[in-house]
């Protein structure tokens, strides 16, 4: 039986970390399956994942094919024979670069009412459908009834190996990326019912000046929102769509349960990374958190495509994990069910190349933040075969990525390995040596939380002709995440500060944590008041961006600004070559850090609280204010991630890191997890292509001096880790295998040191010496020892 609680995944009562890989049986001849499964095991996978393409299994209505390379049951069974779990993704939508996103062509042709219209009633070529249109849902139900005949007997709870079932794929993503909302009569009728449940008739007549018109006149007005109500529509429609998506998930879950799926998690994946950055990812959380938190048995999983985690952007993955975790239902684990594993963009032979360590780095960062499942997309490439009944679409194939699929995946379409394969295999070996400990340990956090406001990302339907809507959207897009993550997010992580996230929209703010807030010019009235109350009670707030002037419907709202004693903000923007916006430290920070150029600044008249000013203006864009018993430090210009500046701010707000691995140009990620019995794991990543000599400190105590962290290296250090033969007190070498009478370590230094506590005799062996010290045994590897050494016990 598969369960989850306390942010862990359990199979038959034991915590487990799932390392999966997406392998498309339908893109390979059946005779290749075993070879690819062997490759998956060699890379360290303990699970296989696959979409199930409705478009191929029922290309013609009522004519099902589950034979040859479409024999889903045989593929799942073969994975079980090889000792692998299975994660099944039966759609209806699967994307996977398939034509029509995996929906058979005949579905839309049969149910034209499901084809959406957008703003102003426009209908354009698009693969979206109205998820709740009755005809479409009826077809989904029939598809589930058919495919679940294969899936249900193979569930883990029935003796099979299927540990999870995904419901649909990337729900809402197509509407967002095309800015093409579903505004059919069917959906607008539901929207009107929703509005009637949220407001009184009198309120609706005030809110929407057309409310007393005929149904079709109301629909026409909603499809072309005018400035008098455009922001009201934007807020209402966005919140309605959360309910709409939740209802769709509930329908699919019901269909699966009717077919016999039980005691098995249902996954909903969160879409959103674009151009290999975080900036739009929280849109997916905003759209779907009500859907995946509505019921027991539902769990979220991220889609993460971020390329290489360099010093310039490694904060993206960390913040994605923190935001996803805080918006999960309490106790649900963090998972990523589309986790990029390639060493270059996986759908292209051209373009950039990532360092092959990229996937390993991202894996370890996720582990350090309590991830319990990672599923590589895609593990192996394949072929996009011709459809049996091809459309006249240019190539007649199943997918739009031409003849082949999965370039640059660990196992490429021609069967060769990418550069990333061996790196992932090494990391997987370290993970599985300590799988149960990794699956149950929890991140050790410092006293900082990053605030999350879901409604800041309620921006997936922006009416192009509305100036008010576009003005708000551009302000939110600029300030809610983008450069702010690059500056304050990096500053926190470069200081080795481990922070979580806080949902300040739906939850109370923890008074014991320093709150970091990425703030825009717009903010809900309720949240502004909540922040003021938090600070007055002694809270510490670091605000970065702009102090809000308006609520989310464009009404003047200066609750936070007034509490800070600020008024009449002015806005300055960079305008080269005529004007270069420059900011310099002042007041308590006078002369402490260099002047920096920026792109924007929200300024106020200078007073004694100022710490940052626009050069030559006597206008401040940074200040430290006392409100009641608490402190607000606001930085309202985009001062970059200068460690001297942010270090001073952290001191003022009493932010302290429990870890230290200082290097003069940063580029080191350092984090810690701990189990209930005090076993600890340290995660250390060198983001740069240069060796670094550092002192590793934990809790103010030096753990290792002059430790050489090699270029692009990622490591898992054991601290107080219990094994059958010994307790590993600390070690510069990674544990790669644990047996009853031996421990295998992977060396990281020219000479490694391993401290053990054991009552058993350590046998001499190749590549190391043994010394007895008070209360412990010290293993020293010989200079230039083998990559792995095996320490045996009598």
XYZ file of C-alpha atoms in Angstrom, residues 196-493:
298
model
C -23.943 34.712 -7.773
C -22.616 32.503 -4.974
C -19.917 35.032 -4.063
C -21.848 38.334 -4.205
C -25.357 39.588 -3.577
C -27.469 40.751 -6.514
C -26.994 44.334 -5.362
C -23.207 43.918 -5.234
C -23.152 42.386 -8.696
C -25.129 45.269 -10.170
C -22.536 47.664 -8.747
C -19.578 45.490 -9.721
C -20.761 44.766 -13.252
C -22.856 47.522 -14.833
C -24.451 45.099 -17.295
C -25.619 42.487 -14.809
C -29.346 43.069 -15.442
C -28.988 42.429 -19.204
C -29.887 39.237 -21.083
C -27.649 36.190 -20.743
C -26.028 36.688 -24.142
C -25.427 40.393 -23.440
C -23.791 39.473 -20.110
C -21.614 36.888 -21.872
C -20.577 39.406 -24.534
C -19.615 41.924 -21.849
C -17.538 39.328 -19.976
C -15.711 38.343 -23.153
C -14.680 41.961 -23.738
C -14.175 43.407 -20.218
C -14.288 47.202 -20.196
C -12.115 49.465 -18.036
C -14.981 50.101 -15.589
C -14.835 46.487 -14.431
C -11.784 44.941 -16.075
C -9.820 44.379 -12.848
C -12.889 43.055 -11.067
C -13.412 40.565 -13.900
C -9.738 39.621 -13.831
C -9.846 38.782 -10.121
C -13.193 37.013 -10.241
C -12.415 34.935 -13.317
C -9.036 33.852 -11.981
C -10.539 32.688 -8.689
C -13.368 30.960 -10.532
C -10.871 29.031 -12.651
C -9.315 27.585 -9.503
C -12.733 26.153 -8.689
C -13.191 25.009 -12.292
C -9.867 23.125 -12.332
C -10.636 21.585 -8.942
C -13.957 20.303 -10.242
C -12.249 18.759 -13.292
C -9.737 16.954 -11.064
C -12.578 15.725 -8.876
C -14.396 14.325 -11.955
C -11.326 12.433 -13.165
C -10.593 11.101 -9.686
C -14.182 9.857 -9.445
C -13.891 8.077 -12.805
C -10.652 6.379 -11.713
C -12.131 5.308 -8.379
C -15.233 3.952 -10.124
C -12.875 1.745 -12.115
C -11.228 0.399 -8.962
C -8.223 2.643 -8.273
C -7.717 2.741 -4.503
C -4.944 3.007 -1.913
C -2.854 4.731 -4.583
C -1.847 8.417 -4.722
C -3.310 10.581 -7.482
C -0.809 13.120 -8.810
C -1.488 16.579 -10.256
C 1.511 18.213 -11.898
C 2.327 21.910 -11.626
C 3.490 23.520 -14.856
C 5.161 26.855 -15.215
C 8.923 27.126 -15.861
C 9.614 29.042 -19.056
C 12.872 30.043 -20.747
C 14.652 27.974 -18.079
C 13.621 30.323 -15.265
C 11.236 30.361 -12.299
C 9.479 33.618 -13.103
C 6.147 32.181 -14.234
C 6.239 28.898 -12.348
C 4.074 30.103 -9.418
C 1.246 30.634 -11.927
C 0.778 26.879 -11.912
C 0.589 26.806 -8.119
C -1.878 29.691 -8.135
C -4.100 27.932 -10.680
C -4.008 24.459 -9.155
C -3.449 24.541 -5.396
C -7.174 24.306 -4.695
C -7.373 21.342 -7.102
C -4.592 19.237 -5.598
C -5.413 20.112 -1.980
C -9.153 19.480 -2.138
C -9.145 15.836 -1.108
C -7.107 13.146 0.611
C -5.151 11.000 -1.775
C -4.189 13.890 -4.080
C -0.607 15.060 -4.317
C 1.194 17.703 -6.372
C 4.313 17.251 -8.476
C 6.361 19.942 -10.172
C 7.538 20.270 -13.754
C 11.097 21.607 -13.582
C 13.018 22.701 -16.680
C 15.730 25.079 -15.540
C 18.835 24.063 -17.446
C 22.060 24.392 -15.495
C 21.879 25.719 -11.908
C 24.651 28.298 -12.110
C 25.485 30.977 -9.564
C 23.261 33.288 -11.590
C 20.068 31.258 -11.233
C 20.415 28.310 -8.858
C 18.009 30.090 -6.517
C 15.158 29.311 -8.951
C 14.909 25.625 -8.053
C 15.221 26.333 -4.342
C 12.362 28.834 -4.380
C 10.205 26.571 -6.576
C 10.585 23.809 -3.992
C 9.882 26.149 -1.074
C 6.736 27.612 -2.666
C 5.427 24.210 -3.736
C 6.014 22.771 -0.282
C 4.160 25.536 1.551
C 1.165 25.301 -0.794
C 0.898 21.527 -0.424
C -1.735 20.093 1.867
C -0.171 19.698 5.303
C 1.788 16.461 5.488
C 1.996 15.913 1.721
C 5.491 15.249 0.347
C 7.401 17.339 -2.178
C 7.752 15.613 -5.549
C 8.848 16.507 -9.054
C 7.273 14.350 -11.732
C 8.889 16.079 -14.688
C 12.475 16.645 -13.651
C 14.863 17.681 -16.377
C 17.659 15.144 -16.818
C 19.262 16.123 -20.101
C 22.575 17.851 -20.708
C 20.930 20.145 -23.269
C 17.378 21.037 -24.324
C 15.839 17.591 -24.787
C 13.778 18.399 -27.891
C 16.573 19.914 -29.919
C 19.894 18.896 -31.426
C 20.927 22.535 -31.506
C 21.520 25.202 -28.910
C 23.219 25.355 -25.567
C 24.922 22.509 -23.756
C 24.606 22.142 -19.988
C 27.449 20.917 -17.854
C 26.723 17.194 -17.315
C 26.657 17.765 -13.551
C 23.511 19.909 -13.894
C 21.040 17.143 -13.101
C 23.078 15.892 -10.143
C 23.213 19.390 -8.688
C 19.458 19.804 -9.015
C 18.864 16.355 -7.535
C 20.856 17.171 -4.401
C 19.205 20.546 -3.958
C 15.806 18.849 -4.059
C 16.933 16.196 -1.569
C 18.113 18.913 0.800
C 14.598 20.413 0.694
C 12.771 17.163 1.502
C 11.912 16.002 -2.031
C 10.637 12.410 -1.854
C 10.272 11.645 -5.551
C 12.050 12.811 -8.698
C 11.011 11.523 -12.113
C 13.289 12.356 -15.013
C 11.688 13.659 -18.191
C 12.735 12.015 -20.357
C 15.061 9.148 -19.455
C 15.198 7.702 -22.964
C 14.537 8.969 -26.440
C 12.595 7.236 -29.171
C 10.774 7.538 -32.460
C 7.598 9.411 -33.340
C 5.906 6.823 -35.525
C 3.435 7.606 -38.281
C -0.188 7.574 -37.203
C -2.317 4.785 -38.645
C -4.710 7.415 -39.959
C -2.495 10.498 -40.366
C -3.846 14.005 -40.588
C -2.608 16.321 -43.309
C -0.468 18.261 -40.876
C 2.932 18.289 -42.548
C 4.347 14.954 -41.428
C 1.514 12.659 -40.302
C 3.420 11.572 -37.196
C 2.224 11.133 -33.641
C 4.207 14.126 -32.362
C 5.405 17.528 -33.464
C 9.115 16.983 -32.708
C 9.699 15.437 -36.131
C 10.898 11.853 -36.523
C 12.791 11.445 -33.240
C 12.066 12.434 -29.650
C 14.170 12.967 -26.553
C 17.417 14.362 -27.897
C 20.047 14.784 -25.156
C 18.189 12.537 -22.706
C 20.446 10.188 -20.674
C 19.722 7.473 -23.232
C 19.375 9.204 -26.575
C 17.209 8.138 -29.529
C 20.133 6.239 -31.077
C 20.756 4.361 -27.811
C 23.960 6.168 -26.822
C 24.452 7.825 -23.438
C 24.470 11.545 -22.921
C 27.242 13.085 -20.834
C 24.816 13.327 -17.900
C 24.247 9.549 -17.610
C 27.322 8.711 -15.498
C 26.884 11.770 -13.277
C 23.305 10.805 -12.472
C 24.343 7.192 -11.883
C 26.967 8.269 -9.330
C 24.474 10.499 -7.521
C 21.832 7.775 -7.550
C 24.294 5.345 -5.965
C 24.854 7.761 -3.066
C 21.105 8.241 -2.690
C 20.203 4.569 -2.607
C 22.937 3.768 -0.083
C 20.991 5.924 2.380
C 17.560 5.767 0.745
C 15.459 5.340 3.880
C 17.338 8.079 5.748
C 17.010 10.468 2.796
C 13.324 9.579 2.537
C 12.653 10.532 6.159
C 15.103 13.342 7.005
C 13.877 16.933 7.151
C 15.532 20.151 6.109
C 17.158 22.137 8.916
C 15.909 25.697 8.499
C 17.094 29.090 9.645
C 14.769 31.772 11.011
C 13.577 33.081 7.623
C 10.493 32.550 5.455
C 9.829 33.900 1.969
C 6.276 35.193 1.657
C 4.008 33.831 -1.052
C 0.856 35.573 -2.266
C -0.969 33.233 -4.703
C -3.117 36.071 -6.065
C 0.037 37.824 -7.293
C 0.114 35.081 -9.945
C -3.571 35.180 -10.800
C -2.670 36.681 -14.167
C -3.259 33.990 -16.770
C -6.123 35.795 -18.572
C -5.105 39.345 -19.449
C -7.445 41.183 -21.816
C -5.072 42.719 -24.397
C -7.173 45.880 -24.909
C -7.346 46.829 -21.222
C -4.762 49.405 -20.172
C -5.615 48.963 -16.486
C -5.246 45.206 -16.602
C -2.008 45.344 -18.548
C -0.564 48.012 -16.251
C -1.226 45.861 -13.196
C 0.031 42.720 -14.940
C 3.308 44.358 -15.958
C 3.891 45.678 -12.436
C 3.196 42.280 -10.867
C 5.312 40.443 -13.431
C 8.253 42.780 -12.767
C 8.113 42.694 -8.976
C 6.499 39.478 -7.724
C 9.428 37.232 -8.615
C 11.717 38.127 -11.519
C 14.780 40.232 -10.635
C 13.807 40.107 -6.972
C 14.557 36.375 -6.844
C 17.880 37.031 -8.565
C 18.823 39.570 -5.913
C 17.351 38.679 -2.528
C 16.994 34.943 -3.278
C 20.657 34.699 -4.222
C 21.728 36.840 -1.292
C 20.033 34.459 1.145
C 21.420 31.286 -0.431
